[in-house]
PDB file of C-alpha atoms in Angstrom:
ATOM      1  CA  ILE A   1      66.232  81.954  65.410  1.00  0.00           C
ATOM      2  CA  PRO A   2      66.703  80.735  61.839  1.00  0.00           C
ATOM      3  CA  VAL A   3      66.975  83.558  59.289  1.00  0.00           C
ATOM      4  CA  ALA A   4      67.586  83.461  55.528  1.00  0.00           C
ATOM      5  CA  PHE A   5      69.731  86.170  53.914  1.00  0.00           C
ATOM      6  CA  VAL A   6      69.124  86.535  50.161  1.00  0.00           C
ATOM      7  CA  PHE A   7      71.627  88.394  48.010  1.00  0.00           C
ATOM      8  CA  TRP A   8      73.346  88.353  44.647  1.00  0.00           C
ATOM      9  CA  TYR A   9      77.109  88.519  44.615  1.00  0.00           C
ATOM     10  CA  MET A  10      79.560  87.821  41.837  1.00  0.00           C
ATOM     11  CA  PRO A  11      83.291  88.068  42.578  1.00  0.00           C
ATOM     12  CA  ASP A  12      84.589  91.239  40.935  1.00  0.00           C
ATOM     13  CA  SER A  13      88.236  90.236  40.563  1.00  0.00           C
ATOM     14  CA  ASN A  14      90.604  87.284  40.765  1.00  0.00           C
ATOM     15  CA  ASP A  15      91.778  88.428  44.189  1.00  0.00           C
ATOM     16  CA  PRO A  16      90.953  85.667  46.728  1.00  0.00           C
ATOM     17  CA  GLN A  17      89.440  88.340  49.006  1.00  0.00           C
ATOM     18  CA  SER A  18      86.892  89.060  46.272  1.00  0.00           C
ATOM     19  CA  SER A  19      85.382  85.595  46.678  1.00  0.00           C
ATOM     20  CA  ILE A  20      84.033  86.602  50.130  1.00  0.00           C
ATOM     21  CA  PRO A  21      80.556  88.153  49.700  1.00  0.00           C
ATOM     22  CA  PHE A  22      80.502  91.812  50.747  1.00  0.00           C
ATOM     23  CA  TRP A  23      84.255  91.704  51.447  1.00  0.00           C
ATOM     24  CA  HIS A  24      84.373  95.448  50.771  1.00  0.00           C
ATOM     25  CA  ASP A  25      81.701  96.149  53.416  1.00  0.00           C
ATOM     26  CA  PRO A  26      83.129  95.073  56.779  1.00  0.00           C
ATOM     27  CA  GLY A  27      80.402  96.986  58.667  1.00  0.00           C
ATOM     28  CA  PHE A  28      77.632  94.985  57.020  1.00  0.00           C
ATOM     29  CA  ARG A  29      79.439  91.684  57.559  1.00  0.00           C
ATOM     30  CA  GLY A  30      80.141  92.747  61.148  1.00  0.00           C
ATOM     31  CA  ALA A  31      76.441  93.448  61.749  1.00  0.00           C
ATOM     32  CA  LEU A  32      75.509  89.972  60.501  1.00  0.00           C
ATOM     33  CA  LYS A  33      78.150  88.454  62.776  1.00  0.00           C
ATOM     34  CA  LEU A  34      76.733  90.382  65.763  1.00  0.00           C
ATOM     35  CA  LEU A  35      73.265  88.988  65.028  1.00  0.00           C
ATOM     36  CA  ASN A  36      74.733  85.511  65.214  1.00  0.00           C
ATOM     37  CA  VAL A  37      77.094  85.905  68.160  1.00  0.00           C
ATOM     38  CA  ASP A  38      75.187  88.319  70.417  1.00  0.00           C
ATOM     39  CA  HIS A  39      71.597  87.431  69.538  1.00  0.00           C
ATOM     40  CA  LYS A  40      71.924  83.735  68.587  1.00  0.00           C
ATOM     41  CA  ILE A  41      70.361  84.314  65.191  1.00  0.00           C
ATOM     42  CA  ASP A  42      71.407  81.633  62.720  1.00  0.00           C
ATOM     43  CA  VAL A  43      71.852  83.523  59.435  1.00  0.00           C
ATOM     44  CA  VAL A  44      71.947  81.247  56.375  1.00  0.00           C
ATOM     45  CA  TRP A  45      73.380  82.990  53.307  1.00  0.00           C
ATOM     46  CA  TYR A  46      71.877  82.361  49.850  1.00  0.00           C
ATOM     47  CA  ASN A  47      73.824  83.815  46.923  1.00  0.00           C
ATOM     48  CA  LEU A  48      71.443  83.963  43.953  1.00  0.00           C
ATOM     49  CA  PHE A  49      74.454  84.157  41.644  1.00  0.00           C
ATOM     50  CA  LYS A  50      74.697  80.405  42.322  1.00  0.00           C
ATOM     51  CA  GLU A  51      71.834  78.489  40.706  1.00  0.00           C
ATOM     52  CA  GLU A  52      71.935  75.789  43.377  1.00  0.00           C
ATOM     53  CA  ASP A  53      71.349  78.409  46.092  1.00  0.00           C
ATOM     54  CA  LYS A  54      68.125  79.558  44.378  1.00  0.00           C
ATOM     55  CA  ALA A  55      66.715  76.026  44.462  1.00  0.00           C
ATOM     56  CA  ARG A  56      67.848  75.425  48.072  1.00  0.00           C
ATOM     57  CA  LEU A  57      66.263  78.716  49.162  1.00  0.00           C
ATOM     58  CA  GLU A  58      62.911  78.040  47.514  1.00  0.00           C
ATOM     59  CA  GLN A  59      62.808  74.550  49.036  1.00  0.00           C
ATOM     60  CA  ALA A  60      63.684  75.901  52.500  1.00  0.00           C
ATOM     61  CA  VAL A  61      60.919  78.516  52.214  1.00  0.00           C
ATOM     62  CA  ARG A  62      58.403  75.854  51.163  1.00  0.00           C
ATOM     63  CA  GLU A  63      59.438  73.846  54.234  1.00  0.00           C
ATOM     64  CA  ASN A  64      59.003  76.917  56.508  1.00  0.00           C
ATOM     65  CA  LEU A  65      62.579  76.698  57.804  1.00  0.00           C
ATOM     66  CA  TYR A  66      62.904  80.429  58.514  1.00  0.00           C
ATOM     67  CA  ALA A  67      61.172  82.866  60.833  1.00  0.00           C
ATOM     68  CA  PHE A  68      62.532  85.792  58.828  1.00  0.00           C
ATOM     69  CA  ILE A  69      63.843  86.222  55.278  1.00  0.00           C
ATOM     70  CA  PHE A  70      65.755  89.319  54.301  1.00  0.00           C
ATOM     71  CA  GLY A  71      67.474  90.397  51.161  1.00  0.00           C
ATOM     72  CA  LYS A  72      70.002  93.030  50.159  1.00  0.00           C
ATOM     73  CA  GLY A  73      69.977  94.584  46.717  1.00  0.00           C
ATOM     74  CA  CYS A  74      68.689  97.477  44.659  1.00  0.00           C
ATOM     75  CA  TRP A  75      65.270  97.475  42.969  1.00  0.00           C
ATOM     76  CA  HIS A  76      65.128  95.021  40.063  1.00  0.00           C
ATOM     77  CA  SER A  77      68.266  93.228  41.273  1.00  0.00           C
ATOM     78  CA  PRO A  78      68.063  89.427  41.449  1.00  0.00           C
ATOM     79  CA  ALA A  79      67.564  89.602  45.236  1.00  0.00           C
ATOM     80  CA  ASP A  80      64.748  92.167  44.896  1.00  0.00           C
ATOM     81  CA  LYS A  81      63.015  90.235  42.130  1.00  0.00           C
ATOM     82  CA  MET A  82      63.113  86.988  44.081  1.00  0.00           C
ATOM     83  CA  MET A  83      62.030  88.625  47.357  1.00  0.00           C
ATOM     84  CA  ARG A  84      59.112  90.529  45.789  1.00  0.00           C
ATOM     85  CA  GLY A  85      58.343  87.757  43.323  1.00  0.00           C
ATOM     86  CA  SER A  86      58.367  84.124  44.309  1.00  0.00           C
ATOM     87  CA  LEU A  87      59.382  84.282  47.967  1.00  0.00           C
ATOM     88  CA  ILE A  88      56.546  86.462  49.268  1.00  0.00           C
ATOM     89  CA  ARG A  89      54.150  84.118  47.492  1.00  0.00           C
ATOM     90  CA  LEU A  90      55.813  80.894  48.731  1.00  0.00           C
ATOM     91  CA  LYS A  91      56.298  81.805  52.365  1.00  0.00           C
ATOM     92  CA  ALA A  92      53.840  81.092  55.147  1.00  0.00           C
ATOM     93  CA  PRO A  93      51.844  84.150  56.319  1.00  0.00           C
ATOM     94  CA  TYR A  94      53.663  84.281  59.676  1.00  0.00           C
ATOM     95  CA  VAL A  95      57.140  84.453  58.101  1.00  0.00           C
ATOM     96  CA  LYS A  96      58.427  88.031  58.081  1.00  0.00           C
ATOM     97  CA  THR A  97      60.366  89.402  55.112  1.00  0.00           C
ATOM     98  CA  ALA A  98      62.358  92.554  54.450  1.00  0.00           C
ATOM     99  CA  LEU A  99      64.496  93.991  51.689  1.00  0.00           C
ATOM    100  CA  PHE A 100      67.419  96.231  52.543  1.00  0.00           C
ATOM    101  CA  PRO A 101      67.627  98.411  49.424  1.00  0.00           C
ATOM    102  CA  ALA A 102      71.127  99.094  48.182  1.00  0.00           C
ATOM    103  CA  CYS A 103      69.948 102.175  46.293  1.00  0.00           C
ATOM    104  CA  SER A 104      68.037 105.394  46.925  1.00  0.00           C
ATOM    105  CA  SER A 105      65.225 105.207  44.363  1.00  0.00           C
ATOM    106  CA  ALA A 106      61.573 104.657  45.291  1.00  0.00           C
ATOM    107  CA  PRO A 107      60.309 101.052  45.240  1.00  0.00           C
ATOM    108  CA  PRO A 108      58.640  99.942  42.022  1.00  0.00           C
ATOM    109  CA  PRO A 109      55.171  98.363  41.941  1.00  0.00           C
ATOM    110  CA  ASP A 110      54.650  94.613  42.249  1.00  0.00           C
ATOM    111  CA  GLU A 111      55.674  93.009  38.966  1.00  0.00           C
ATOM    112  CA  VAL A 112      52.669  90.669  38.983  1.00  0.00           C
ATOM    113  CA  THR A 113      49.824  92.896  40.213  1.00  0.00           C
ATOM    114  CA  GLY A 114      51.175  96.359  39.356  1.00  0.00           C
ATOM    115  CA  LYS A 115      50.272  97.579  42.863  1.00  0.00           C
ATOM    116  CA  LEU A 116      52.657  99.106  45.372  1.00  0.00           C
ATOM    117  CA  ILE A 117      53.583  96.477  47.899  1.00  0.00           C
ATOM    118  CA  SER A 118      55.488  96.125  51.127  1.00  0.00           C
ATOM    119  CA  LEU A 119      57.311  93.028  52.194  1.00  0.00           C
TER     120      LEU A 119
END
């Protein structure tokens, strides 16, 4: 099953370990690995910190390459804005989306319509 993972990650130090997205969260990385190994889910990572990843992601969504698109980030983060902005409008109706909030605040309204939305 092809799945897109949308996130924003900028290395936070010069330590080589820091260049690995979510290096400080081995449980999260382990869960993604389990999806791939145990459930044969092909997770393609898109780091929105990299401009080229944004363009590749939008093109892949236009081409309906994914059955599921999920993002990780707090409200108003680059991942949230792209998930609730362009991606839910570009994707085919049968493609499922989800945002794993990295914060505890309530979701804001849709930035285009002003209405509360769900992905």
